[in-house]
Amino acid sequence: MIVAGKQPAPQWLDMASAIRHCEAGMGEWRWAGTTPDDAEPDVVMACAGDVPTMETLAAVDLLRDYLPELRIRVVNVVDLMALQTQDQHPHGKSDEEFDALFTEDKPVIFAFHSYQTLVHRLTYQRNNHRNFHVRGFIEEGTTATPFDMTVLNELDRYYLAQEAILRVPGLADAHPELLHDLQERIAEHHRYVREHGEDVPEVQNWKWPSATAPGAPD
């Protein structure tokens, strides 16, 4: 069975990297994060699905501009069964592999293409499950632009960046102006899309900025 979307989509990995990534089921995209090798991140930005992946990377792009000192790890999941333990599913990762990706005690902002409860059910036996904060479908939708649908379900880049700031201890208190700016961007999107019938230019024209990173998209 072949499942294909109708809309243009970014190519995040070259073919060799994509094959390795799909065989693993999930993995860290180091080119997208800001955490030095062998260092613990302050926050893990995780995603599963095409739109959640794009919105997560756009959120990371915002956070890199806002808070260059913030250590971010980006984890992309292509096989949901890899989230389970090995005794639950043969594709499941060991606890050591899972902790190496998601840490044992750092906040995980997980953008998902469906209901949030599924991710919680798949990870409930994991060490860091209590710190998983999943954004997904919340039964909101109407005739709207693709990006407006993510905003209605609080799965867009602005909400994801807000979630990261709120979940990293002390960050929201230190930078309330960032939360305000993100809320203003949501309000501007709401106004613009209803006036013009299309997404704001910063959304329509967004591309990942680090095209020179190994394995990153052009």
mmCIF file of C-alpha atoms in Angstrom:
data_model
loop_
_atom_site.group_PDB
_atom_site.id
_atom_site.type_symbol
_atom_site.label_atom_id
_atom_site.label_comp_id
_atom_site.label_asym_id
_atom_site.label_seq_id
_atom_site.Cartn_x
_atom_site.Cartn_y
_atom_site.Cartn_z
ATOM 1 C CA MET A 1 0.000 0.000 0.000
ATOM 2 C CA ILE A 2 1.292 3.463 -0.910
ATOM 3 C CA VAL A 3 0.071 6.480 1.058
ATOM 4 C CA ALA A 4 0.838 9.841 -0.516
ATOM 5 C CA GLY A 5 -0.144 13.394 0.306
ATOM 6 C CA LYS A 6 -1.461 15.940 -2.190
ATOM 7 C CA GLN A 7 0.518 18.923 -0.933
ATOM 8 C CA PRO A 8 4.194 19.822 -1.502
ATOM 9 C CA ALA A 9 6.273 18.660 1.444
ATOM 10 C CA PRO A 10 9.837 19.276 2.646
ATOM 11 C CA GLN A 11 12.494 16.606 2.165
ATOM 12 C CA TRP A 12 14.171 16.452 5.566
ATOM 13 C CA LEU A 13 16.700 13.674 4.905
ATOM 14 C CA ASP A 14 18.712 12.370 2.015
ATOM 15 C CA MET A 15 17.912 8.845 0.856
ATOM 16 C CA ALA A 16 20.633 7.059 2.813
ATOM 17 C CA SER A 17 19.745 8.900 6.022
ATOM 18 C CA ALA A 18 16.030 8.251 5.451
ATOM 19 C CA ILE A 19 16.614 4.504 5.038
ATOM 20 C CA ARG A 20 18.607 4.322 8.273
ATOM 21 C CA HIS A 21 16.017 6.412 10.084
ATOM 22 C CA CYS A 22 13.074 4.289 8.930
ATOM 23 C CA GLU A 23 14.884 1.073 9.803
ATOM 24 C CA ALA A 24 15.485 2.403 13.324
ATOM 25 C CA GLY A 25 11.876 3.533 13.717
ATOM 26 C CA MET A 26 12.864 6.763 15.442
ATOM 27 C CA GLY A 27 15.963 8.779 16.093
ATOM 28 C CA GLU A 28 17.578 12.090 16.934
ATOM 29 C CA TRP A 29 17.956 14.684 14.191
ATOM 30 C CA ARG A 30 21.159 16.274 15.458
ATOM 31 C CA TRP A 31 21.299 18.768 12.615
ATOM 32 C CA ALA A 32 18.070 20.312 13.941
ATOM 33 C CA GLY A 33 18.962 20.451 17.627
ATOM 34 C CA THR A 34 21.295 22.634 19.648
ATOM 35 C CA THR A 35 22.633 20.092 22.148
ATOM 36 C CA PRO A 36 26.361 19.278 22.008
ATOM 37 C CA ASP A 37 27.331 15.632 21.643
ATOM 38 C CA ASP A 38 26.988 13.637 24.876
ATOM 39 C CA ALA A 39 25.253 16.570 26.634
ATOM 40 C CA GLU A 40 21.802 16.434 28.175
ATOM 41 C CA PRO A 41 19.192 18.679 26.549
ATOM 42 C CA ASP A 42 16.996 21.136 28.411
ATOM 43 C CA VAL A 43 14.001 20.004 26.359
ATOM 44 C CA VAL A 44 13.207 17.289 23.815
ATOM 45 C CA MET A 45 11.086 18.348 20.845
ATOM 46 C CA ALA A 46 9.611 15.147 19.421
ATOM 47 C CA CYS A 47 7.260 14.584 16.506
ATOM 48 C CA ALA A 48 5.435 11.926 14.511
ATOM 49 C CA GLY A 49 3.691 12.669 11.227
ATOM 50 C CA ASP A 50 4.386 15.039 8.347
ATOM 51 C CA VAL A 51 2.608 18.186 9.572
ATOM 52 C CA PRO A 52 3.680 17.748 13.221
ATOM 53 C CA THR A 53 7.270 17.319 12.031
ATOM 54 C CA MET A 54 7.204 20.545 10.040
ATOM 55 C CA GLU A 55 5.566 22.466 12.898
ATOM 56 C CA THR A 56 8.070 21.049 15.398
ATOM 57 C CA LEU A 57 11.023 22.140 13.276
ATOM 58 C CA ALA A 58 9.464 25.569 12.790
ATOM 59 C CA ALA A 59 9.025 25.784 16.590
ATOM 60 C CA VAL A 60 12.669 24.799 17.063
ATOM 61 C CA ASP A 61 13.645 27.516 14.591
ATOM 62 C CA LEU A 62 11.750 30.059 16.725
ATOM 63 C CA LEU A 63 13.339 28.793 19.942
ATOM 64 C CA ARG A 64 16.829 28.929 18.436
ATOM 65 C CA ASP A 65 16.258 32.602 17.631
ATOM 66 C CA TYR A 66 14.632 33.423 20.968
ATOM 67 C CA LEU A 67 16.944 31.421 23.224
ATOM 68 C CA PRO A 68 20.233 30.467 21.549
ATOM 69 C CA GLU A 69 21.518 29.095 24.859
ATOM 70 C CA LEU A 70 18.610 26.622 25.180
ATOM 71 C CA ARG A 71 19.762 23.038 24.600
ATOM 72 C CA ILE A 72 17.202 21.379 22.333
ATOM 73 C CA ARG A 73 17.104 17.777 21.153
ATOM 74 C CA VAL A 74 14.882 16.911 18.173
ATOM 75 C CA VAL A 75 13.530 13.358 17.934
ATOM 76 C CA ASN A 76 11.471 12.148 14.988
ATOM 77 C CA VAL A 77 9.341 8.999 15.188
ATOM 78 C CA VAL A 78 8.271 7.048 12.096
ATOM 79 C CA ASP A 79 7.318 3.767 13.815
ATOM 80 C CA LEU A 80 4.975 4.304 16.762
ATOM 81 C CA MET A 81 5.564 0.743 17.963
ATOM 82 C CA ALA A 82 9.163 1.707 18.714
ATOM 83 C CA LEU A 83 7.783 3.783 21.597
ATOM 84 C CA GLN A 84 6.673 0.625 23.382
ATOM 85 C CA THR A 85 8.882 -1.593 25.492
ATOM 86 C CA GLN A 86 10.448 -4.655 23.898
ATOM 87 C CA ASP A 87 8.161 -7.035 25.777
ATOM 88 C CA GLN A 88 5.137 -5.190 24.373
ATOM 89 C CA HIS A 89 6.202 -5.164 20.713
ATOM 90 C CA PRO A 90 9.147 -6.552 18.741
ATOM 91 C CA HIS A 91 9.867 -3.079 17.330
ATOM 92 C CA GLY A 92 10.108 -1.608 20.828
ATOM 93 C CA LYS A 93 13.338 0.033 21.910
ATOM 94 C CA SER A 94 15.209 -1.040 25.012
ATOM 95 C CA ASP A 95 14.924 1.205 28.048
ATOM 96 C CA GLU A 96 18.519 2.297 27.489
ATOM 97 C CA GLU A 97 17.840 3.292 23.873
ATOM 98 C CA PHE A 98 14.621 5.072 24.803
ATOM 99 C CA ASP A 99 16.240 7.007 27.647
ATOM 100 C CA ALA A 100 19.151 7.961 25.400
ATOM 101 C CA LEU A 101 16.660 9.702 23.115
ATOM 102 C CA PHE A 102 14.034 11.059 25.509
ATOM 103 C CA THR A 103 16.140 11.340 28.705
ATOM 104 C CA GLU A 104 14.983 10.185 32.115
ATOM 105 C CA ASP A 105 13.825 13.512 33.529
ATOM 106 C CA LYS A 106 13.640 16.306 30.921
ATOM 107 C CA PRO A 107 10.411 17.708 29.434
ATOM 108 C CA VAL A 108 9.352 16.151 26.137
ATOM 109 C CA ILE A 109 7.081 18.181 23.853
ATOM 110 C CA PHE A 110 5.589 15.596 21.497
ATOM 111 C CA ALA A 111 3.672 16.741 18.410
ATOM 112 C CA PHE A 112 1.451 13.975 17.084
ATOM 113 C CA HIS A 113 -0.852 13.631 14.068
ATOM 114 C CA SER A 114 -3.697 12.034 16.033
ATOM 115 C CA TYR A 115 -5.075 11.728 19.574
ATOM 116 C CA GLN A 116 -2.621 12.560 22.366
ATOM 117 C CA THR A 117 -3.765 9.649 24.519
ATOM 118 C CA LEU A 118 -2.270 7.125 22.101
ATOM 119 C CA VAL A 119 1.279 8.364 22.729
ATOM 120 C CA HIS A 120 0.668 8.227 26.482
ATOM 121 C CA ARG A 121 -0.636 4.656 26.181
ATOM 122 C CA LEU A 122 2.418 3.595 24.178
ATOM 123 C CA THR A 123 4.909 5.167 26.607
ATOM 124 C CA TYR A 124 3.260 4.605 29.989
ATOM 125 C CA GLN A 125 5.926 2.084 31.079
ATOM 126 C CA ARG A 126 8.844 4.356 30.176
ATOM 127 C CA ASN A 127 10.976 6.073 32.806
ATOM 128 C CA ASN A 128 10.211 9.600 31.611
ATOM 129 C CA HIS A 129 6.539 9.154 30.778
ATOM 130 C CA ARG A 130 5.493 11.675 33.435
ATOM 131 C CA ASN A 131 7.317 14.412 31.509
ATOM 132 C CA PHE A 132 5.672 13.717 28.125
ATOM 133 C CA HIS A 133 3.486 16.637 27.039
ATOM 134 C CA VAL A 134 1.645 15.613 23.883
ATOM 135 C CA ARG A 135 -0.014 17.990 21.436
ATOM 136 C CA GLY A 136 -2.395 16.377 18.954
ATOM 137 C CA PHE A 137 -5.921 16.308 17.581
ATOM 138 C CA ILE A 138 -8.490 17.816 19.968
ATOM 139 C CA GLU A 139 -11.586 17.497 17.787
ATOM 140 C CA GLU A 140 -11.277 21.006 16.362
ATOM 141 C CA GLY A 141 -11.711 21.652 12.673
ATOM 142 C CA THR A 142 -13.584 23.566 10.003
ATOM 143 C CA THR A 143 -13.066 24.805 6.465
ATOM 144 C CA ALA A 144 -9.696 26.457 6.937
ATOM 145 C CA THR A 145 -6.129 26.528 5.708
ATOM 146 C CA PRO A 146 -3.870 23.590 6.639
ATOM 147 C CA PHE A 147 -1.936 25.781 9.076
ATOM 148 C CA ASP A 148 -5.120 27.178 10.631
ATOM 149 C CA MET A 149 -6.150 23.594 11.374
ATOM 150 C CA THR A 150 -2.962 23.145 13.390
ATOM 151 C CA VAL A 151 -3.693 26.363 15.283
ATOM 152 C CA LEU A 152 -7.253 25.242 16.043
ATOM 153 C CA ASN A 153 -5.808 22.044 17.512
ATOM 154 C CA GLU A 154 -2.956 23.882 19.291
ATOM 155 C CA LEU A 155 -0.433 21.843 17.330
ATOM 156 C CA ASP A 156 1.225 24.720 15.503
ATOM 157 C CA ARG A 157 4.746 26.114 15.860
ATOM 158 C CA TYR A 158 3.671 28.929 18.172
ATOM 159 C CA TYR A 159 1.881 26.676 20.645
ATOM 160 C CA LEU A 160 4.732 24.149 20.549
ATOM 161 C CA ALA A 161 7.299 26.865 21.277
ATOM 162 C CA GLN A 162 5.112 28.150 24.114
ATOM 163 C CA GLU A 163 4.857 24.640 25.527
ATOM 164 C CA ALA A 164 8.636 24.278 25.559
ATOM 165 C CA ILE A 165 9.097 27.602 27.339
ATOM 166 C CA LEU A 166 6.436 26.715 29.903
ATOM 167 C CA ARG A 167 7.850 23.250 30.620
ATOM 168 C CA VAL A 168 11.546 24.069 31.049
ATOM 169 C CA PRO A 169 11.865 25.054 34.732
ATOM 170 C CA GLY A 170 12.309 28.798 35.250
ATOM 171 C CA LEU A 171 12.161 29.728 31.560
ATOM 172 C CA ALA A 172 8.679 31.269 31.515
ATOM 173 C CA ASP A 173 9.438 33.401 34.587
ATOM 174 C CA ALA A 174 12.684 34.608 33.064
ATOM 175 C CA HIS A 175 11.211 35.375 29.624
ATOM 176 C CA PRO A 176 7.512 36.301 29.839
ATOM 177 C CA GLU A 177 7.995 38.543 26.804
ATOM 178 C CA LEU A 178 8.557 35.471 24.620
ATOM 179 C CA LEU A 179 5.225 33.963 25.594
ATOM 180 C CA HIS A 180 3.590 37.318 24.866
ATOM 181 C CA ASP A 181 5.234 37.529 21.435
ATOM 182 C CA LEU A 182 4.108 34.020 20.525
ATOM 183 C CA GLN A 183 0.557 34.812 21.609
ATOM 184 C CA GLU A 184 0.639 37.950 19.472
ATOM 185 C CA ARG A 185 1.731 35.882 16.484
ATOM 186 C CA ILE A 186 -1.221 33.546 17.002
ATOM 187 C CA ALA A 187 -3.568 36.539 17.177
ATOM 188 C CA GLU A 188 -2.067 38.026 14.003
ATOM 189 C CA HIS A 189 -2.488 34.696 12.202
ATOM 190 C CA HIS A 190 -6.136 34.538 13.341
ATOM 191 C CA ARG A 191 -6.785 38.019 11.962
ATOM 192 C CA TYR A 192 -4.827 37.565 8.731
ATOM 193 C CA VAL A 193 -6.244 34.195 7.691
ATOM 194 C CA ARG A 194 -9.826 35.388 8.160
ATOM 195 C CA GLU A 195 -9.198 38.566 6.229
ATOM 196 C CA HIS A 196 -7.157 37.135 3.356
ATOM 197 C CA GLY A 197 -8.145 33.465 3.273
ATOM 198 C CA GLU A 198 -4.536 32.315 3.355
ATOM 199 C CA ASP A 199 -1.785 31.879 5.921
ATOM 200 C CA VAL A 200 0.510 34.682 7.031
ATOM 201 C CA PRO A 201 3.625 35.042 4.833
ATOM 202 C CA GLU A 202 5.997 33.960 7.613
ATOM 203 C CA VAL A 203 4.212 30.591 7.615
ATOM 204 C CA GLN A 204 3.785 30.253 3.855
ATOM 205 C CA ASN A 205 7.394 31.136 3.139
ATOM 206 C CA TRP A 206 9.074 29.372 6.051
ATOM 207 C CA LYS A 207 11.981 27.048 5.305
ATOM 208 C CA TRP A 208 14.472 25.364 7.575
ATOM 209 C CA PRO A 209 17.378 27.834 7.837
ATOM 210 C CA SER A 210 20.364 25.469 8.114
ATOM 211 C CA ALA A 211 20.401 23.900 4.683
ATOM 212 C CA THR A 212 24.147 23.256 4.952
ATOM 213 C CA ALA A 213 23.789 20.854 7.890
ATOM 214 C CA PRO A 214 24.680 17.209 7.055
ATOM 215 C CA GLY A 215 21.545 15.308 6.095
ATOM 216 C CA ALA A 216 19.404 18.441 6.305
ATOM 217 C CA PRO A 217 17.012 19.564 3.585
ATOM 218 C CA ASP A 218 17.879 22.114 0.903
#
